[in-house]
Short mmCIF file of C-alpha atoms and ligand atoms in Angstrom, two decimals:
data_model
loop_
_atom_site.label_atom_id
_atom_site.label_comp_id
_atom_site.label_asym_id
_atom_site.label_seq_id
_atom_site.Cartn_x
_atom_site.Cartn_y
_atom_site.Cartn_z
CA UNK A 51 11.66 24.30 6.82
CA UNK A 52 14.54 22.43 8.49
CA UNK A 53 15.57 19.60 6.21
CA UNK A 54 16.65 15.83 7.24
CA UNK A 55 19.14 14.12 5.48
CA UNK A 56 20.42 11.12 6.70
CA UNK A 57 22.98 8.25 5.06
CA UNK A 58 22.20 5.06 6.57
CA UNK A 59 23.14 1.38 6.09
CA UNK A 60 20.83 -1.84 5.59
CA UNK A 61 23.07 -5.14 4.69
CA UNK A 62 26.07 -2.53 3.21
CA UNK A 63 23.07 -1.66 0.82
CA UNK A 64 23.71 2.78 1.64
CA UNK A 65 19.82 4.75 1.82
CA UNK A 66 20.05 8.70 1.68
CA UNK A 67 16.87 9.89 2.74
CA UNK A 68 16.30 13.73 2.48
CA UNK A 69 13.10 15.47 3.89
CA UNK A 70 11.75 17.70 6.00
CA UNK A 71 12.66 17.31 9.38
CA UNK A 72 8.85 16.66 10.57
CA UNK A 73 8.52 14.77 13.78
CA UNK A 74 5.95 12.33 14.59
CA UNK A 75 3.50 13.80 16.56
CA UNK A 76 2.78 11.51 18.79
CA UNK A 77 6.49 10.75 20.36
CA UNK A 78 7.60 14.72 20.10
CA UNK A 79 4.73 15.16 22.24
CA UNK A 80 5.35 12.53 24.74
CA UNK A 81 8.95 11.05 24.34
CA UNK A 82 10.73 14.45 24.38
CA UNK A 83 14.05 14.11 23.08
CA UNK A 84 16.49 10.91 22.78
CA UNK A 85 14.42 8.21 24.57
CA UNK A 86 10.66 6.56 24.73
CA UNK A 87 9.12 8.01 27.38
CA UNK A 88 7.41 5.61 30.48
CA UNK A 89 4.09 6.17 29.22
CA UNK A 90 4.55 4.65 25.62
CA UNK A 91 6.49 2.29 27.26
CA UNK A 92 3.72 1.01 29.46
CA UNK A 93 1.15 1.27 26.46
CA UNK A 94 3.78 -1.05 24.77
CA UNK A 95 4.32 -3.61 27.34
CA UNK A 96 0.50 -3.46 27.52
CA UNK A 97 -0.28 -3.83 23.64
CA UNK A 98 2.10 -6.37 23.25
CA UNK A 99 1.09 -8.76 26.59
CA UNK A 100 -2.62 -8.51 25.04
CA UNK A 101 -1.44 -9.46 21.67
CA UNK A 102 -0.02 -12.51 23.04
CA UNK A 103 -3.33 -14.02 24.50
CA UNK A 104 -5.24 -12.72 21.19
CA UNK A 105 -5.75 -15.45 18.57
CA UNK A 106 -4.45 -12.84 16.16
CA UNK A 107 -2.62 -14.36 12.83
CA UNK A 108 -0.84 -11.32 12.06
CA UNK A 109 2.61 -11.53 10.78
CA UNK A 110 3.17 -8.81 13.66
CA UNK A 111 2.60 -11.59 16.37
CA UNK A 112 4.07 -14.30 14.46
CA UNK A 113 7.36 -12.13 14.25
CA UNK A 114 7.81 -10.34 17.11
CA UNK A 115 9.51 -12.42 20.01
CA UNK A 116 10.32 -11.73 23.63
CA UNK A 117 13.50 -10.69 22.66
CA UNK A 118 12.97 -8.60 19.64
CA UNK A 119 10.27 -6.58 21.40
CA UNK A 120 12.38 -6.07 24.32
CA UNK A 121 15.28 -5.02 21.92
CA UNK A 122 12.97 -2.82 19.88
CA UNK A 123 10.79 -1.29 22.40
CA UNK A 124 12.90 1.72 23.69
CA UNK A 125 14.14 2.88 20.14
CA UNK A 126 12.88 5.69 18.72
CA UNK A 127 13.79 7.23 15.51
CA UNK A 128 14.82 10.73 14.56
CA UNK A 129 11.29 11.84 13.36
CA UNK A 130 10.63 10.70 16.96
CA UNK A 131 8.66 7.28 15.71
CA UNK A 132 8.53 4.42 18.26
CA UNK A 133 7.49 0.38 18.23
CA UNK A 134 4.13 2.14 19.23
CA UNK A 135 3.61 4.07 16.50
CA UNK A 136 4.03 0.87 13.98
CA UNK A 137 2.54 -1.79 14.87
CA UNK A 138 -0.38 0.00 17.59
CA UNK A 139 -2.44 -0.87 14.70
CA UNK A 140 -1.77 -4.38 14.82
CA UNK A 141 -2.39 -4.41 18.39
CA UNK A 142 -5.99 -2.90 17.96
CA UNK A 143 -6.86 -4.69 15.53
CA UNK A 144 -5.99 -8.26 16.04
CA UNK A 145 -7.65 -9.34 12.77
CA UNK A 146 -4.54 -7.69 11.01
CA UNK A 147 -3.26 -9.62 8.22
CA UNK A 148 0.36 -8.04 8.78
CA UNK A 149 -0.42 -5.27 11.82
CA UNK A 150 2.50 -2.85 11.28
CA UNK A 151 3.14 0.07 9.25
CA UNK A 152 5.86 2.09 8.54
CA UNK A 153 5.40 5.47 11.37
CA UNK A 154 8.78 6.76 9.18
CA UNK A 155 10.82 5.60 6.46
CA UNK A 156 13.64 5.55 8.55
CA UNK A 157 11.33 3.16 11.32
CA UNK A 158 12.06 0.27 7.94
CA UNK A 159 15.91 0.57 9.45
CA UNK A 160 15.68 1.04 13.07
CA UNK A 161 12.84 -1.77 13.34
CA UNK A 162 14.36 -4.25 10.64
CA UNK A 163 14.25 -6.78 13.12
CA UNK A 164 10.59 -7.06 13.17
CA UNK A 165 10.02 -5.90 9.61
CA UNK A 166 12.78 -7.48 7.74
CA UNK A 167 11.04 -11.45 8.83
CA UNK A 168 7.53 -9.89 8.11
CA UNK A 169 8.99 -8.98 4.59
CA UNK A 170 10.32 -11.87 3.63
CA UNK A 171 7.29 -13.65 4.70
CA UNK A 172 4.93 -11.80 2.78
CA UNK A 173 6.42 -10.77 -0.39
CA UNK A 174 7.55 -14.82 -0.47
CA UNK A 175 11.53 -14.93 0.14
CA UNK A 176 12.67 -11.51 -0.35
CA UNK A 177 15.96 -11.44 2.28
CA UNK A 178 17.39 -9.48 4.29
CA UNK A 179 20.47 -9.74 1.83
CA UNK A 180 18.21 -9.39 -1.35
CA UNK A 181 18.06 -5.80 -3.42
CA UNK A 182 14.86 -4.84 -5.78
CA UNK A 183 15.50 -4.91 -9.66
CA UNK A 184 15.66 -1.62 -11.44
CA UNK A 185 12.71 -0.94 -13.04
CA UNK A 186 11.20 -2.74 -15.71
CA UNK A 187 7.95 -2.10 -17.61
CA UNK A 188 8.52 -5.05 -20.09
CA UNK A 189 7.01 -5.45 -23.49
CA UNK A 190 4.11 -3.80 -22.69
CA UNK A 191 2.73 -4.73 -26.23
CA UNK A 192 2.66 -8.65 -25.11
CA UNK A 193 0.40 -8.08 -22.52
CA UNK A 194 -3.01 -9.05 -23.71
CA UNK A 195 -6.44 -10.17 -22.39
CA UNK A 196 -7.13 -12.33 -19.56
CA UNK A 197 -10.58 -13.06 -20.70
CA UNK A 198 -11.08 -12.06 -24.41
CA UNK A 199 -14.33 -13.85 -24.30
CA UNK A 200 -15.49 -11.82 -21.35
CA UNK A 201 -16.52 -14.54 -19.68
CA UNK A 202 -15.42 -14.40 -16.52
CA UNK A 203 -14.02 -10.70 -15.86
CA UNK A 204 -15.80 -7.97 -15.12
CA UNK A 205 -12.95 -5.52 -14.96
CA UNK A 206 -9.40 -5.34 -14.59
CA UNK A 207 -7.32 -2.54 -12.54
CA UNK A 208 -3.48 -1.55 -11.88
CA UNK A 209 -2.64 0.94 -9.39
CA UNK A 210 0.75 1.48 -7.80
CA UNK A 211 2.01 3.94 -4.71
CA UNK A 212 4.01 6.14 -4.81
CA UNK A 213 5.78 9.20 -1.65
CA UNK A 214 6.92 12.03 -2.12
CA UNK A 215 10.22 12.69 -1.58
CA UNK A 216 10.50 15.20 1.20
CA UNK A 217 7.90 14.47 3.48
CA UNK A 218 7.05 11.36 6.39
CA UNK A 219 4.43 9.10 6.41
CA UNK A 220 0.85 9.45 7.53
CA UNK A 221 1.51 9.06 11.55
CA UNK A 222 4.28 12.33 11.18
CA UNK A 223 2.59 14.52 9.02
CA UNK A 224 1.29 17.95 10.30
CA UNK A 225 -2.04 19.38 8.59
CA UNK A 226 0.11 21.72 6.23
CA UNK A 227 2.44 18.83 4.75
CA UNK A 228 -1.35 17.43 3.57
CA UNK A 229 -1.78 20.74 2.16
CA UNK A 230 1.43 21.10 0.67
CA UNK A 231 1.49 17.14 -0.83
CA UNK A 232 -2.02 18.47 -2.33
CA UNK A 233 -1.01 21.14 -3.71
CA UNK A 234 2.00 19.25 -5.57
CA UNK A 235 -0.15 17.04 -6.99
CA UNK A 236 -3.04 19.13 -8.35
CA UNK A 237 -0.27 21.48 -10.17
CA UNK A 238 1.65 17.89 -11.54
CA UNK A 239 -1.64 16.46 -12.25
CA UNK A 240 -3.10 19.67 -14.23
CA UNK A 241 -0.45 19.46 -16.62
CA UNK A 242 -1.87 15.83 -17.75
CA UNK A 243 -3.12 15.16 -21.63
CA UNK A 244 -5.38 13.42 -23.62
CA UNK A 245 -6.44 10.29 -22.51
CA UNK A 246 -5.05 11.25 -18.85
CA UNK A 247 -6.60 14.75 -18.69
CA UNK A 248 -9.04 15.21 -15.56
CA UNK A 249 -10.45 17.13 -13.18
CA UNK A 250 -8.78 16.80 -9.50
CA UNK A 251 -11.55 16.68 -6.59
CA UNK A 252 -10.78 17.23 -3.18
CA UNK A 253 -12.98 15.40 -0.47
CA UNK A 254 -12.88 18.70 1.17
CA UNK A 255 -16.60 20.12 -0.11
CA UNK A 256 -17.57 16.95 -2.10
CA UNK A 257 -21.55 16.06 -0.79
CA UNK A 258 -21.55 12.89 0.85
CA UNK A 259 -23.68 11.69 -2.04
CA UNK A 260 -20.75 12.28 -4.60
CA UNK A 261 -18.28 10.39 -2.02
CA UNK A 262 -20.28 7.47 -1.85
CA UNK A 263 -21.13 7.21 -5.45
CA UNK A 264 -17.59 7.17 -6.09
CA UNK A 265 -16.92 4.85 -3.45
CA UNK A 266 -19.87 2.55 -4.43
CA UNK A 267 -18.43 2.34 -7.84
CA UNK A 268 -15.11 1.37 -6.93
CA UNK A 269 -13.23 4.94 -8.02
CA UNK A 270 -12.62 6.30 -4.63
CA UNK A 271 -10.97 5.24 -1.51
CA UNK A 272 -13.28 4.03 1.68
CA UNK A 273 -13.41 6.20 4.07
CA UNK A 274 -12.95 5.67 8.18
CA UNK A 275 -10.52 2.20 7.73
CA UNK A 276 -10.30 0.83 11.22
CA UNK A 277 -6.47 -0.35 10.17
CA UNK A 278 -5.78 3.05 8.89
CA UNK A 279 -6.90 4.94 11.74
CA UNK A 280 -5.36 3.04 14.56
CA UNK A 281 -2.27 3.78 12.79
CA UNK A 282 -3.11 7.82 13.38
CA UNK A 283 -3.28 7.73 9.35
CA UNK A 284 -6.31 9.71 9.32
CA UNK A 285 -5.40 12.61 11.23
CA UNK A 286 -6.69 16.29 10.18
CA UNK A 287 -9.38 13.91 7.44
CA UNK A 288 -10.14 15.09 4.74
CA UNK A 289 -7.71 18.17 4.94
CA UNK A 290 -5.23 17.12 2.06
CA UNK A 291 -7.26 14.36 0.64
CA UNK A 292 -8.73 14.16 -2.73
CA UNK A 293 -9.32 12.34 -5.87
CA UNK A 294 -8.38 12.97 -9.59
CA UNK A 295 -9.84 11.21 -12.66
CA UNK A 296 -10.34 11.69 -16.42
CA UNK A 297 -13.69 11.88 -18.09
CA UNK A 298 -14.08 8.04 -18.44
CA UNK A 299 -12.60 7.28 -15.00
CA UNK A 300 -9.96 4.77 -16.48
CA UNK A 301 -7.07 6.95 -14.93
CA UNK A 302 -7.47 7.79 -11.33
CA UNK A 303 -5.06 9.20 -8.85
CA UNK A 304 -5.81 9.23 -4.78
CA UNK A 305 -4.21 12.15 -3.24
CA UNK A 306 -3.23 11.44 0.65
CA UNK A 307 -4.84 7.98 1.65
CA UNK A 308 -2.71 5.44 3.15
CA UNK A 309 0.18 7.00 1.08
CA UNK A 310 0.62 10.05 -0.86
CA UNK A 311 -0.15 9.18 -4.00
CA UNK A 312 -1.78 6.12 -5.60
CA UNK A 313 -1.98 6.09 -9.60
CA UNK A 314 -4.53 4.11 -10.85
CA UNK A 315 -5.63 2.68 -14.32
CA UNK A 316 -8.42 0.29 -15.02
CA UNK A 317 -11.69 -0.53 -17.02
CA UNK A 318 -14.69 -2.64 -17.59
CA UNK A 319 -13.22 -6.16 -19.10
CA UNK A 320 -10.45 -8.10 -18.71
CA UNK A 321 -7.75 -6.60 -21.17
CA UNK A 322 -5.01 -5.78 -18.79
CA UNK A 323 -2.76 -4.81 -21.88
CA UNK A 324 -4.76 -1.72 -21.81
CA UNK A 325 -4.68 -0.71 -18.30
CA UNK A 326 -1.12 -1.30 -18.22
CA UNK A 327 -0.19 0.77 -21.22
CA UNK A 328 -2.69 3.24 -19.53
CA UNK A 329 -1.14 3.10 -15.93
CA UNK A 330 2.73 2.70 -17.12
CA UNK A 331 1.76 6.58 -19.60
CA UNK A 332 0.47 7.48 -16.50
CA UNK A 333 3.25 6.56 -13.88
CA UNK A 334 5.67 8.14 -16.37
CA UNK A 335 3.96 11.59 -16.82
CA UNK A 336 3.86 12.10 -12.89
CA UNK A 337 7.44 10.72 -12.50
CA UNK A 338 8.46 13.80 -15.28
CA UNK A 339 7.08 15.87 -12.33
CA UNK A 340 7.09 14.91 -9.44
CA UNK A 341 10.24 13.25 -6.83
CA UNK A 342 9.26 10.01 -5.81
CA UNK A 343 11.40 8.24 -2.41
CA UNK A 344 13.08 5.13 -3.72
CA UNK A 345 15.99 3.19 -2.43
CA UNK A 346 18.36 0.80 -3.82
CA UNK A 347 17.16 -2.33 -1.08
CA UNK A 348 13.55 -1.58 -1.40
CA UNK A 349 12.75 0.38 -4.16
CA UNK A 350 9.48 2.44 -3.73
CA UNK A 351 9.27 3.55 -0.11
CA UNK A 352 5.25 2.79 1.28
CA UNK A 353 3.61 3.40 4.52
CA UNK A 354 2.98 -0.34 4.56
CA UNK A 355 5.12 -3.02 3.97
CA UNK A 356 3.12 -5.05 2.19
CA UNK A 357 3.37 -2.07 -0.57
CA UNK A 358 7.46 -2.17 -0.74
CA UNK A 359 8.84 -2.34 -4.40
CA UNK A 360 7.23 -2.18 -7.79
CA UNK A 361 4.11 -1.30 -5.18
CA UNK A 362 2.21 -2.81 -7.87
CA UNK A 363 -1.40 -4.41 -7.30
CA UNK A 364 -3.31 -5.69 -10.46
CA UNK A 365 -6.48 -6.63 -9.65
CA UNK A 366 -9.48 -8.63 -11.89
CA UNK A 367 -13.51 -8.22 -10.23
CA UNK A 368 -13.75 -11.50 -11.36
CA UNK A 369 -17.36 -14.07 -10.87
CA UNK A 370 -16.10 -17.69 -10.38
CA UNK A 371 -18.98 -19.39 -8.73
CA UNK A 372 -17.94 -23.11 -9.06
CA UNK A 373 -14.33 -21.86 -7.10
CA UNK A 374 -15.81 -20.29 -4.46
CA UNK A 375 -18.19 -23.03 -3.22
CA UNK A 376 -14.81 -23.92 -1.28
CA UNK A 377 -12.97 -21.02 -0.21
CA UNK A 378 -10.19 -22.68 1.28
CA UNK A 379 -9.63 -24.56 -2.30
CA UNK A 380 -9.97 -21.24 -3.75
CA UNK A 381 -7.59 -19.70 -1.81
CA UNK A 382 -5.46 -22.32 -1.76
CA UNK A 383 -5.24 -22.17 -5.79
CA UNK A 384 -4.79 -18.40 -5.37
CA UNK A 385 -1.50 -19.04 -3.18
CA UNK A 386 0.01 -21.38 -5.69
CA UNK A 387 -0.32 -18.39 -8.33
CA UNK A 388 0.98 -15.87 -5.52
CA UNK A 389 -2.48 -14.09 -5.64
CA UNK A 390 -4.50 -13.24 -2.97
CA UNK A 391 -8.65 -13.31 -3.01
CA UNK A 392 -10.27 -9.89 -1.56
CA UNK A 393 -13.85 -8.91 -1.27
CA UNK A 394 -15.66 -7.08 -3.90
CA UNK A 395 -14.63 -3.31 -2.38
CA UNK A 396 -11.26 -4.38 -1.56
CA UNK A 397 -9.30 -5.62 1.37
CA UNK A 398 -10.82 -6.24 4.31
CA UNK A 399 -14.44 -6.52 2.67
CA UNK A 400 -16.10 -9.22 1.67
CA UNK A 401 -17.54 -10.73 -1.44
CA UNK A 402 -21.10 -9.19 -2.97
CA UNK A 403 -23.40 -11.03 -5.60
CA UNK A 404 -20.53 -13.13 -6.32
CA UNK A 405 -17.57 -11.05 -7.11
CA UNK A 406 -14.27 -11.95 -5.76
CA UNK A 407 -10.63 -9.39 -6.49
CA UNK A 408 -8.49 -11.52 -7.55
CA UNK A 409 -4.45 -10.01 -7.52
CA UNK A 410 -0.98 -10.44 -6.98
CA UNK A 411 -0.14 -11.10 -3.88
CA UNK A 412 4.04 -9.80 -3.98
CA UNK A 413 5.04 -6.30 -4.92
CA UNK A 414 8.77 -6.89 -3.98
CA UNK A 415 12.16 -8.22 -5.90
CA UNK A 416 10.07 -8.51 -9.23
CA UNK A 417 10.35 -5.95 -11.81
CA UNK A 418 6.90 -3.78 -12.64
CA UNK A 419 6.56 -6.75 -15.97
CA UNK A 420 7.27 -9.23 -13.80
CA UNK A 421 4.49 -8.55 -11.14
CA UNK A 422 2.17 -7.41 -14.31
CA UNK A 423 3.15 -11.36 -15.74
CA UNK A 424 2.48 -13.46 -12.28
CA UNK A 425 -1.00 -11.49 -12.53
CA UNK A 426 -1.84 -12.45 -15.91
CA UNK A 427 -0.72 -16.19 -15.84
CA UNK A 428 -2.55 -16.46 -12.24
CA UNK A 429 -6.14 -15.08 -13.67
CA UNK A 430 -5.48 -17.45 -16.94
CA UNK A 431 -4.78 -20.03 -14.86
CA UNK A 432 -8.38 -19.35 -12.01
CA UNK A 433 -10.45 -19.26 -15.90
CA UNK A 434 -9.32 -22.61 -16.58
CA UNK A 435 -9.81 -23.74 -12.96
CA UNK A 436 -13.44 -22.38 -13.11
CA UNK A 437 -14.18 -23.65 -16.49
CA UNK A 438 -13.10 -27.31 -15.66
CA UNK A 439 -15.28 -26.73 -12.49
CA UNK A 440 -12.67 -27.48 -9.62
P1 LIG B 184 -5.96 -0.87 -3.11
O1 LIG B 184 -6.07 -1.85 -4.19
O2 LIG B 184 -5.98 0.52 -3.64
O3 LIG B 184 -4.81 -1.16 -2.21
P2 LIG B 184 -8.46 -1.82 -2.00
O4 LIG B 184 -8.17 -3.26 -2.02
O5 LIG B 184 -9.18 -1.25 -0.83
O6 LIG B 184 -7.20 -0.91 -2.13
O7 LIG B 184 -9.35 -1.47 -3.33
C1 LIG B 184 -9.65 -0.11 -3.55
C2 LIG B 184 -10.86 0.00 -4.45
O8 LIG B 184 -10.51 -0.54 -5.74
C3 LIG B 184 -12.05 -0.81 -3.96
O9 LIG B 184 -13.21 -0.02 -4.15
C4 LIG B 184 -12.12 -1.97 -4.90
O10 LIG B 184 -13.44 -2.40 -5.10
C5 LIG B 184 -11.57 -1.37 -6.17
N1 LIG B 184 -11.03 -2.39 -7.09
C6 LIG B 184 -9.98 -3.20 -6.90
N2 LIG B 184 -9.82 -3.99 -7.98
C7 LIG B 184 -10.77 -3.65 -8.89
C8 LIG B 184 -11.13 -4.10 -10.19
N3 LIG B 184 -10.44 -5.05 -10.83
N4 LIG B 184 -12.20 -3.52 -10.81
C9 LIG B 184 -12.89 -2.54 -10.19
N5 LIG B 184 -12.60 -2.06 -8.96
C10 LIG B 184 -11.56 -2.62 -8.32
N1 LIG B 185 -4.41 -3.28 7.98
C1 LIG B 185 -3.31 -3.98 7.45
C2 LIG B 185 -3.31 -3.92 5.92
C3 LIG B 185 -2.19 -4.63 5.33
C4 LIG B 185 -2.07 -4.52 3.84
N2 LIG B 185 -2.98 -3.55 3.21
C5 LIG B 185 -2.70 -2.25 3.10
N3 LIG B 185 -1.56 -1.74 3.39
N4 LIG B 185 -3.67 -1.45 2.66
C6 LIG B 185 -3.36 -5.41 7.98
O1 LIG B 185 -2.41 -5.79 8.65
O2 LIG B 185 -4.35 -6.10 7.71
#
């Protein structure tokens, strides 16, 4: 397989990206070499004109000007990854919260003009000029219980993302990179003990009755995201895709989703000391294993953006009924804690019988403790709310 390695510059920060020299399937086949051909170029000028008129929110239309589309629009990258290929997502779907992905890792470079603003914005004030901490697990002994009257908390997850080094994202993988990511992780993941030992399932051959179960129960990934698949994310489904988990499905991995890998750790009840000191064994057995892509600027490399960092989300299923009479307070009180409110299966979803996911909303120039921390002191802080009534 021919191999890509590149040394690049962002800010005099130096990325070295090595991997196989894929392409993206959608350029090689239309853009031919060096330039973006007239007919992604049209779909562009198209996309982007009905973007405009939409009453879209996304962070995609609130960054990209006149000028930086016009700048941006005839760049492609080596894997052969346009403007298209990022944010056509975005443009299909106006009711994006962000509307662009990463087609490449190397589209986070070419395209910093449109994703370095959207950055900042989300992950709160992380510059152009700004590098992600090393990483930092903390005193993972001080984390304790958000709810150790079990009050309020139904259960409490962690999950992180993570690439492997060597391979694109989603919109430039071909149907045997799936295969071969797979079959990475099933050998890395059959070496797992004790508490993390499992069983790896692929969708490939599960009933539909097992999927949904899974799904239903909040173990598995949905299946068929709108978001995802406008992105070309879902190409060659379910070739490649798969879940692991151990016997009590508290440790989970996703094989092939929205990124490679997603390493997950959670349980009924709100002590998040114990998913973390689940997730961070976890994390730490794969890493033994397996090459993850990291760079100095951003740390974890992710198909999305909003992912960049520690890549950390630590979620509660949480019941506050006085809170959510007024959603707009509630969310309001979630932004002051940098969390963000999802529905009861996740982004994108809405709540059922009551039960909001409550997280952290920035992944990005915090250390793994420090995201882990905001979490904590944010749910603490909704109890109190919801006990006091307002
Ligand atoms: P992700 O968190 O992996 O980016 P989603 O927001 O779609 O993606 O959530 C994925 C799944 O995880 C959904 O089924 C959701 O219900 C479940 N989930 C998230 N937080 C919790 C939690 N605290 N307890 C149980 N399930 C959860
Ligand atoms: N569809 C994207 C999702 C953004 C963040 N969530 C991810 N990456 N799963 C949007 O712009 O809404």
């Amino acid at each position: 397989m021919a191999w890509f390695q590149k040394t690049f510059k962002i800010n005099h920060v130096k990325f070295e990206v090595k991997m196989a020299k894929a392409k993206c399937h959608k350029c090689e086949e239309k853009c031919g070499k060096g330039k973006v051909n007239p007919e992604i170029l049209q779909k562009l000028e198209r996309g982007y004109k009905d973007l405009l008129k939409s009453d879209s929110k996304s962070l995609v239309k609130k960054y990209l000007t006149l000028d930086v589309f016009d700048k941006l629009k005839i760049k492609k990258t080596s894997f052969g990854s346009s403007l298209l290929d990022c944010i056509q997502s975005g443009m299909e779907n106006p009711d994006s919260g962000i509307g662009i992905y990463a087609a490449d890792p190397e589209t986070y470079t070419l395209f910093a003009d449109i994703f370095d603003p959207i950055i900042q914005d989300y992950h709160e004030g992380f510059k152009k000029s700004d590098i992600h901490p090393p990483t930092d697990w903390g005193a993972i002994q001080n984390v304790g219980n958000v709810d150790a009257k079990g009050e309020y908390v139904i259960s409490t997850r962690i999950r992180c993302c993570r690439s492997l080094e060597g391979y694109p994202f989603n919109p430039c993988l071909k149907e045997n990179e799936y295969k071969e990511i797979e079959a990475k992780m099933t050998d890395a993941l059959s070496t797992l003990t004790g508490e993390l030992k499992g069983t790896y399932y692929p969708l490939e051959g599960m009933t539909k009755e097992v999927q949904q179960k899974l799904i239903d129960d909040h173990f598995l990934f949905k299946e068929g995201d709108r978001f995802l698949q406008s992105a070309n994310a879902c190409r060659f489904w379910p070739t490649g895709r798969g879940i692991f988990h151990n016997e009590n499905k508290t440790f989970l991995v996703w094989v092939n989703e929205e990124d490679h890998v997603r390493i997950i750790s959670l349980q009924q009840g709100g002590n998040l000391g114990e998913v973390y000191q689940r997730f961070v064994s976890g994390v730490k057995e794969l890493e033994k294993k397996l090459k993850f892509m990291k760079n100095e600027r951003f740390g974890y490399l992710t198909f999305c953006p909003t992912n960049l960092g520690t890549t950390i989300r630590a979620s509660v299923h949480i019941k506050v009924p006085k809170l959510a009479k007024d959603m707009n307070k509630l969310n309001e009180l979630a932004d002051r804690y940098h969390l963000q409110v999802r529905g009861t299966r996740g982004e994108h979803t809405v709540a059922e019988d009551g039960i909001y996911d409550i997280s952290n909303k920035r992944r990005l120039g915090l250390t793994e403790y420090e995201v882990i921390k905001e979490m904590f002191d944010g749910i603490v802080e909704i109890i109190k709310r919801e006990k006091a009534g307002s």
